[in-house]
């Protein structure tokens, strides 16, 4: 996270914000932790802090700066529902969705889905960076074994050509 160079303390939440967040806490079932159980179901493994570096050693992705989300309770300035959703998004790694279908989560702003077939694996969404795609594929191979990439599906217009090229390079392995 970037340093702003300011020494100002964060502002306190206004009374109306505190009131609105208290209403959210009363309205939603925050004691129900099934969302957290669902988010971790099928977990097979991960990369520590989801930290991905370039060949030159530059960090291109890491969840480490978001460590503050380990606090269960939202600060008064943050909507409790948004805080909960952010905490759920901290689950990262490879997950088995159903037999033969796996997801890589938290190594990018996107998720990668891998579908195992008779001729190899189909990669759905290659993430947004070459480094992320490579790390995701290596994590998959580590937990599911080496297999050829049979196809790549790009479901969005996110500029993923470099990441797609990285995933496709696994076709030759």
PDB file of C-alpha atoms in Angstrom:
ATOM      1  CA  UNK A   1       0.000   0.000   0.000  1.00  0.00           C
ATOM      2  CA  UNK A   2       1.304   3.426  -0.846  1.00  0.00           C
ATOM      3  CA  UNK A   3       2.441   5.830   1.816  1.00  0.00           C
ATOM      4  CA  UNK A   4       0.669   9.161   1.607  1.00  0.00           C
ATOM      5  CA  UNK A   5       3.267  11.124   3.530  1.00  0.00           C
ATOM      6  CA  UNK A   6       0.605  12.589   5.821  1.00  0.00           C
ATOM      7  CA  UNK A   7       0.653  12.372   9.602  1.00  0.00           C
ATOM      8  CA  UNK A   8      -3.083  12.923   9.968  1.00  0.00           C
ATOM      9  CA  UNK A   9      -5.049  10.364  11.935  1.00  0.00           C
ATOM     10  CA  UNK A  10      -8.049   8.709  10.306  1.00  0.00           C
ATOM     11  CA  UNK A  11     -11.306  10.515  10.940  1.00  0.00           C
ATOM     12  CA  UNK A  12     -13.820   9.007  13.296  1.00  0.00           C
ATOM     13  CA  UNK A  13     -17.099   7.696  11.907  1.00  0.00           C
ATOM     14  CA  UNK A  14     -19.926  10.216  12.122  1.00  0.00           C
ATOM     15  CA  UNK A  15     -22.958   9.434  14.282  1.00  0.00           C
ATOM     16  CA  UNK A  16     -25.077   8.739  11.189  1.00  0.00           C
ATOM     17  CA  UNK A  17     -22.496   6.262   9.842  1.00  0.00           C
ATOM     18  CA  UNK A  18     -22.267   4.483  13.214  1.00  0.00           C
ATOM     19  CA  UNK A  19     -26.080   4.319  13.346  1.00  0.00           C
ATOM     20  CA  UNK A  20     -26.329   2.944   9.800  1.00  0.00           C
ATOM     21  CA  UNK A  21     -23.695   0.292  10.474  1.00  0.00           C
ATOM     22  CA  UNK A  22     -25.451  -0.715  13.720  1.00  0.00           C
ATOM     23  CA  UNK A  23     -28.663  -1.161  11.698  1.00  0.00           C
ATOM     24  CA  UNK A  24     -26.790  -3.378   9.235  1.00  0.00           C
ATOM     25  CA  UNK A  25     -25.479  -5.514  12.106  1.00  0.00           C
ATOM     26  CA  UNK A  26     -29.048  -5.986  13.387  1.00  0.00           C
ATOM     27  CA  UNK A  27     -30.584  -6.647   9.957  1.00  0.00           C
ATOM     28  CA  UNK A  28     -28.192  -9.322   8.683  1.00  0.00           C
ATOM     29  CA  UNK A  29     -27.336 -12.738  10.228  1.00  0.00           C
ATOM     30  CA  UNK A  30     -23.708 -12.034  11.116  1.00  0.00           C
ATOM     31  CA  UNK A  31     -23.652 -14.890  13.645  1.00  0.00           C
ATOM     32  CA  UNK A  32     -24.162 -17.349  10.764  1.00  0.00           C
ATOM     33  CA  UNK A  33     -20.648 -18.436   9.772  1.00  0.00           C
ATOM     34  CA  UNK A  34     -21.699 -20.808   6.979  1.00  0.00           C
ATOM     35  CA  UNK A  35     -20.359 -18.316   4.412  1.00  0.00           C
ATOM     36  CA  UNK A  36     -16.870 -18.822   5.850  1.00  0.00           C
ATOM     37  CA  UNK A  37     -17.298 -22.591   5.772  1.00  0.00           C
ATOM     38  CA  UNK A  38     -18.522 -22.395   2.152  1.00  0.00           C
ATOM     39  CA  UNK A  39     -15.613 -20.147   1.120  1.00  0.00           C
ATOM     40  CA  UNK A  40     -13.050 -22.643   2.426  1.00  0.00           C
ATOM     41  CA  UNK A  41     -14.766 -25.830   1.209  1.00  0.00           C
ATOM     42  CA  UNK A  42     -12.588 -27.931  -1.073  1.00  0.00           C
ATOM     43  CA  UNK A  43      -9.354 -26.152  -0.123  1.00  0.00           C
ATOM     44  CA  UNK A  44      -6.282 -28.063  -1.336  1.00  0.00           C
ATOM     45  CA  UNK A  45      -3.393 -25.619  -0.842  1.00  0.00           C
ATOM     46  CA  UNK A  46      -2.037 -22.155  -1.516  1.00  0.00           C
ATOM     47  CA  UNK A  47       0.942 -19.877  -1.915  1.00  0.00           C
ATOM     48  CA  UNK A  48       1.833 -18.042   1.294  1.00  0.00           C
ATOM     49  CA  UNK A  49       0.094 -14.625   1.365  1.00  0.00           C
ATOM     50  CA  UNK A  50      -0.847 -15.263  -2.294  1.00  0.00           C
ATOM     51  CA  UNK A  51       2.503 -13.555  -3.007  1.00  0.00           C
ATOM     52  CA  UNK A  52       3.479 -13.645  -6.669  1.00  0.00           C
ATOM     53  CA  UNK A  53       6.691 -12.137  -8.001  1.00  0.00           C
ATOM     54  CA  UNK A  54       8.058 -11.420 -11.454  1.00  0.00           C
ATOM     55  CA  UNK A  55      11.244 -13.047 -12.784  1.00  0.00           C
ATOM     56  CA  UNK A  56      13.061  -9.909 -11.587  1.00  0.00           C
ATOM     57  CA  UNK A  57      11.730 -10.354  -8.028  1.00  0.00           C
ATOM     58  CA  UNK A  58       9.141  -7.551  -8.157  1.00  0.00           C
ATOM     59  CA  UNK A  59       5.948  -8.348  -6.226  1.00  0.00           C
ATOM     60  CA  UNK A  60       3.075  -8.275  -8.710  1.00  0.00           C
ATOM     61  CA  UNK A  61       0.380  -9.562  -6.333  1.00  0.00           C
ATOM     62  CA  UNK A  62       0.108 -10.156  -2.612  1.00  0.00           C
ATOM     63  CA  UNK A  63      -2.660 -10.271  -0.048  1.00  0.00           C
ATOM     64  CA  UNK A  64      -0.200  -9.437   2.721  1.00  0.00           C
ATOM     65  CA  UNK A  65      -1.140  -5.708   2.753  1.00  0.00           C
ATOM     66  CA  UNK A  66      -4.704  -6.805   3.539  1.00  0.00           C
ATOM     67  CA  UNK A  67      -3.711  -8.523   6.775  1.00  0.00           C
ATOM     68  CA  UNK A  68      -5.790  -5.979   8.679  1.00  0.00           C
ATOM     69  CA  UNK A  69      -8.835  -7.945   7.502  1.00  0.00           C
ATOM     70  CA  UNK A  70      -7.972 -10.668  10.026  1.00  0.00           C
ATOM     71  CA  UNK A  71      -9.892  -8.613  12.585  1.00  0.00           C
ATOM     72  CA  UNK A  72     -13.367 -10.168  12.793  1.00  0.00           C
ATOM     73  CA  UNK A  73     -15.066  -6.901  13.683  1.00  0.00           C
ATOM     74  CA  UNK A  74     -15.271  -4.039  11.201  1.00  0.00           C
ATOM     75  CA  UNK A  75     -13.945  -0.657  12.292  1.00  0.00           C
ATOM     76  CA  UNK A  76     -16.694   1.933  12.838  1.00  0.00           C
ATOM     77  CA  UNK A  77     -15.939   3.608   9.492  1.00  0.00           C
ATOM     78  CA  UNK A  78     -16.535   0.434   7.417  1.00  0.00           C
ATOM     79  CA  UNK A  79     -19.863  -1.153   6.574  1.00  0.00           C
ATOM     80  CA  UNK A  80     -19.964  -4.529   8.390  1.00  0.00           C
ATOM     81  CA  UNK A  81     -21.310  -6.353   5.330  1.00  0.00           C
ATOM     82  CA  UNK A  82     -18.495  -5.015   3.133  1.00  0.00           C
ATOM     83  CA  UNK A  83     -15.957  -6.000   5.819  1.00  0.00           C
ATOM     84  CA  UNK A  84     -17.380  -9.541   5.938  1.00  0.00           C
ATOM     85  CA  UNK A  85     -17.257  -9.860   2.146  1.00  0.00           C
ATOM     86  CA  UNK A  86     -13.650  -8.642   2.123  1.00  0.00           C
ATOM     87  CA  UNK A  87     -12.729 -11.205   4.776  1.00  0.00           C
ATOM     88  CA  UNK A  88     -14.363 -13.959   2.721  1.00  0.00           C
ATOM     89  CA  UNK A  89     -12.284 -12.879  -0.280  1.00  0.00           C
ATOM     90  CA  UNK A  90      -9.103 -13.510   1.714  1.00  0.00           C
ATOM     91  CA  UNK A  91      -9.540 -17.267   1.181  1.00  0.00           C
ATOM     92  CA  UNK A  92      -6.926 -17.982  -1.472  1.00  0.00           C
ATOM     93  CA  UNK A  93      -5.420 -20.963  -3.206  1.00  0.00           C
ATOM     94  CA  UNK A  94      -6.743 -23.951  -5.136  1.00  0.00           C
ATOM     95  CA  UNK A  95     -10.188 -25.339  -4.314  1.00  0.00           C
ATOM     96  CA  UNK A  96     -12.033 -28.395  -5.579  1.00  0.00           C
ATOM     97  CA  UNK A  97     -15.507 -27.195  -6.622  1.00  0.00           C
ATOM     98  CA  UNK A  98     -16.737 -30.660  -7.645  1.00  0.00           C
ATOM     99  CA  UNK A  99     -14.672 -33.648  -8.788  1.00  0.00           C
ATOM    100  CA  UNK A 100     -12.806 -32.600 -11.933  1.00  0.00           C
ATOM    101  CA  UNK A 101     -13.467 -28.866 -11.507  1.00  0.00           C
ATOM    102  CA  UNK A 102     -11.014 -26.661  -9.608  1.00  0.00           C
ATOM    103  CA  UNK A 103     -10.744 -22.949  -8.905  1.00  0.00           C
ATOM    104  CA  UNK A 104      -7.738 -20.780  -8.190  1.00  0.00           C
ATOM    105  CA  UNK A 105      -8.858 -17.882  -5.998  1.00  0.00           C
ATOM    106  CA  UNK A 106      -7.134 -14.872  -4.498  1.00  0.00           C
ATOM    107  CA  UNK A 107      -4.016 -14.847  -6.714  1.00  0.00           C
ATOM    108  CA  UNK A 108      -5.447 -11.990  -8.783  1.00  0.00           C
ATOM    109  CA  UNK A 109      -8.578  -9.861  -9.008  1.00  0.00           C
ATOM    110  CA  UNK A 110     -10.052 -12.672 -11.115  1.00  0.00           C
ATOM    111  CA  UNK A 111     -10.499 -16.405 -10.460  1.00  0.00           C
ATOM    112  CA  UNK A 112      -9.220 -19.184 -12.700  1.00  0.00           C
ATOM    113  CA  UNK A 113     -11.361 -22.283 -13.214  1.00  0.00           C
ATOM    114  CA  UNK A 114      -9.800 -25.528 -14.428  1.00  0.00           C
ATOM    115  CA  UNK A 115     -11.916 -28.336 -15.851  1.00  0.00           C
ATOM    116  CA  UNK A 116     -10.269 -31.730 -16.204  1.00  0.00           C
ATOM    117  CA  UNK A 117     -11.090 -33.659 -19.380  1.00  0.00           C
ATOM    118  CA  UNK A 118      -9.897 -36.726 -21.233  1.00  0.00           C
ATOM    119  CA  UNK A 119      -7.353 -34.767 -23.319  1.00  0.00           C
ATOM    120  CA  UNK A 120      -6.123 -32.402 -20.625  1.00  0.00           C
ATOM    121  CA  UNK A 121      -7.352 -29.433 -18.656  1.00  0.00           C
ATOM    122  CA  UNK A 122      -9.535 -26.588 -19.919  1.00  0.00           C
ATOM    123  CA  UNK A 123      -8.547 -23.241 -18.400  1.00  0.00           C
ATOM    124  CA  UNK A 124     -11.404 -20.772 -17.957  1.00  0.00           C
ATOM    125  CA  UNK A 125     -10.027 -17.254 -17.375  1.00  0.00           C
ATOM    126  CA  UNK A 126      -6.273 -16.885 -17.236  1.00  0.00           C
ATOM    127  CA  UNK A 127      -6.208 -14.094 -14.630  1.00  0.00           C
ATOM    128  CA  UNK A 128      -4.772 -10.691 -15.517  1.00  0.00           C
ATOM    129  CA  UNK A 129      -1.006 -11.139 -15.407  1.00  0.00           C
ATOM    130  CA  UNK A 130       1.533 -13.523 -16.874  1.00  0.00           C
ATOM    131  CA  UNK A 131       3.031 -14.109 -13.431  1.00  0.00           C
ATOM    132  CA  UNK A 132      -0.372 -14.800 -11.870  1.00  0.00           C
ATOM    133  CA  UNK A 133      -1.313 -17.250 -14.622  1.00  0.00           C
ATOM    134  CA  UNK A 134       1.982 -19.106 -14.249  1.00  0.00           C
ATOM    135  CA  UNK A 135       1.685 -19.254 -10.466  1.00  0.00           C
ATOM    136  CA  UNK A 136      -1.918 -20.482 -10.725  1.00  0.00           C
ATOM    137  CA  UNK A 137      -1.000 -23.204 -13.212  1.00  0.00           C
ATOM    138  CA  UNK A 138       1.962 -24.330 -11.092  1.00  0.00           C
ATOM    139  CA  UNK A 139      -0.297 -24.467  -8.009  1.00  0.00           C
ATOM    140  CA  UNK A 140      -2.788 -26.566  -9.965  1.00  0.00           C
ATOM    141  CA  UNK A 141      -0.045 -28.935 -11.220  1.00  0.00           C
ATOM    142  CA  UNK A 142       1.371 -29.210  -7.703  1.00  0.00           C
ATOM    143  CA  UNK A 143      -1.961 -30.477  -6.363  1.00  0.00           C
ATOM    144  CA  UNK A 144      -3.438 -32.259  -9.386  1.00  0.00           C
ATOM    145  CA  UNK A 145      -0.391 -33.443 -11.291  1.00  0.00           C
ATOM    146  CA  UNK A 146       0.990 -32.347 -14.649  1.00  0.00           C
ATOM    147  CA  UNK A 147      -1.449 -32.547 -17.560  1.00  0.00           C
ATOM    148  CA  UNK A 148      -1.610 -30.696 -20.850  1.00  0.00           C
ATOM    149  CA  UNK A 149      -3.728 -27.591 -21.310  1.00  0.00           C
ATOM    150  CA  UNK A 150      -6.315 -28.673 -23.904  1.00  0.00           C
ATOM    151  CA  UNK A 151      -8.091 -25.317 -24.273  1.00  0.00           C
ATOM    152  CA  UNK A 152      -8.242 -21.792 -22.867  1.00  0.00           C
ATOM    153  CA  UNK A 153     -11.509 -19.882 -22.583  1.00  0.00           C
ATOM    154  CA  UNK A 154     -11.382 -16.102 -22.053  1.00  0.00           C
ATOM    155  CA  UNK A 155     -14.864 -15.156 -20.774  1.00  0.00           C
ATOM    156  CA  UNK A 156     -14.211 -11.432 -20.248  1.00  0.00           C
ATOM    157  CA  UNK A 157     -12.695  -8.446 -22.007  1.00  0.00           C
ATOM    158  CA  UNK A 158     -10.053  -8.006 -19.315  1.00  0.00           C
ATOM    159  CA  UNK A 159      -6.716  -7.694 -21.130  1.00  0.00           C
ATOM    160  CA  UNK A 160      -5.464 -11.222 -20.511  1.00  0.00           C
ATOM    161  CA  UNK A 161      -3.522 -11.989 -23.690  1.00  0.00           C
ATOM    162  CA  UNK A 162      -0.190 -12.258 -21.843  1.00  0.00           C
ATOM    163  CA  UNK A 163      -1.761 -14.402 -19.132  1.00  0.00           C
ATOM    164  CA  UNK A 164      -3.428 -16.563 -21.799  1.00  0.00           C
ATOM    165  CA  UNK A 165      -0.047 -16.997 -23.469  1.00  0.00           C
ATOM    166  CA  UNK A 166       1.421 -18.083 -20.109  1.00  0.00           C
ATOM    167  CA  UNK A 167      -1.372 -20.653 -19.610  1.00  0.00           C
ATOM    168  CA  UNK A 168      -1.022 -21.866 -23.212  1.00  0.00           C
ATOM    169  CA  UNK A 169       2.725 -22.316 -22.706  1.00  0.00           C
ATOM    170  CA  UNK A 170       1.720 -25.151 -20.386  1.00  0.00           C
ATOM    171  CA  UNK A 171       0.379 -26.975 -23.457  1.00  0.00           C
ATOM    172  CA  UNK A 172       3.957 -27.727 -24.445  1.00  0.00           C
ATOM    173  CA  UNK A 173       4.960 -29.122 -21.049  1.00  0.00           C
TER     174      UNK A 173
END
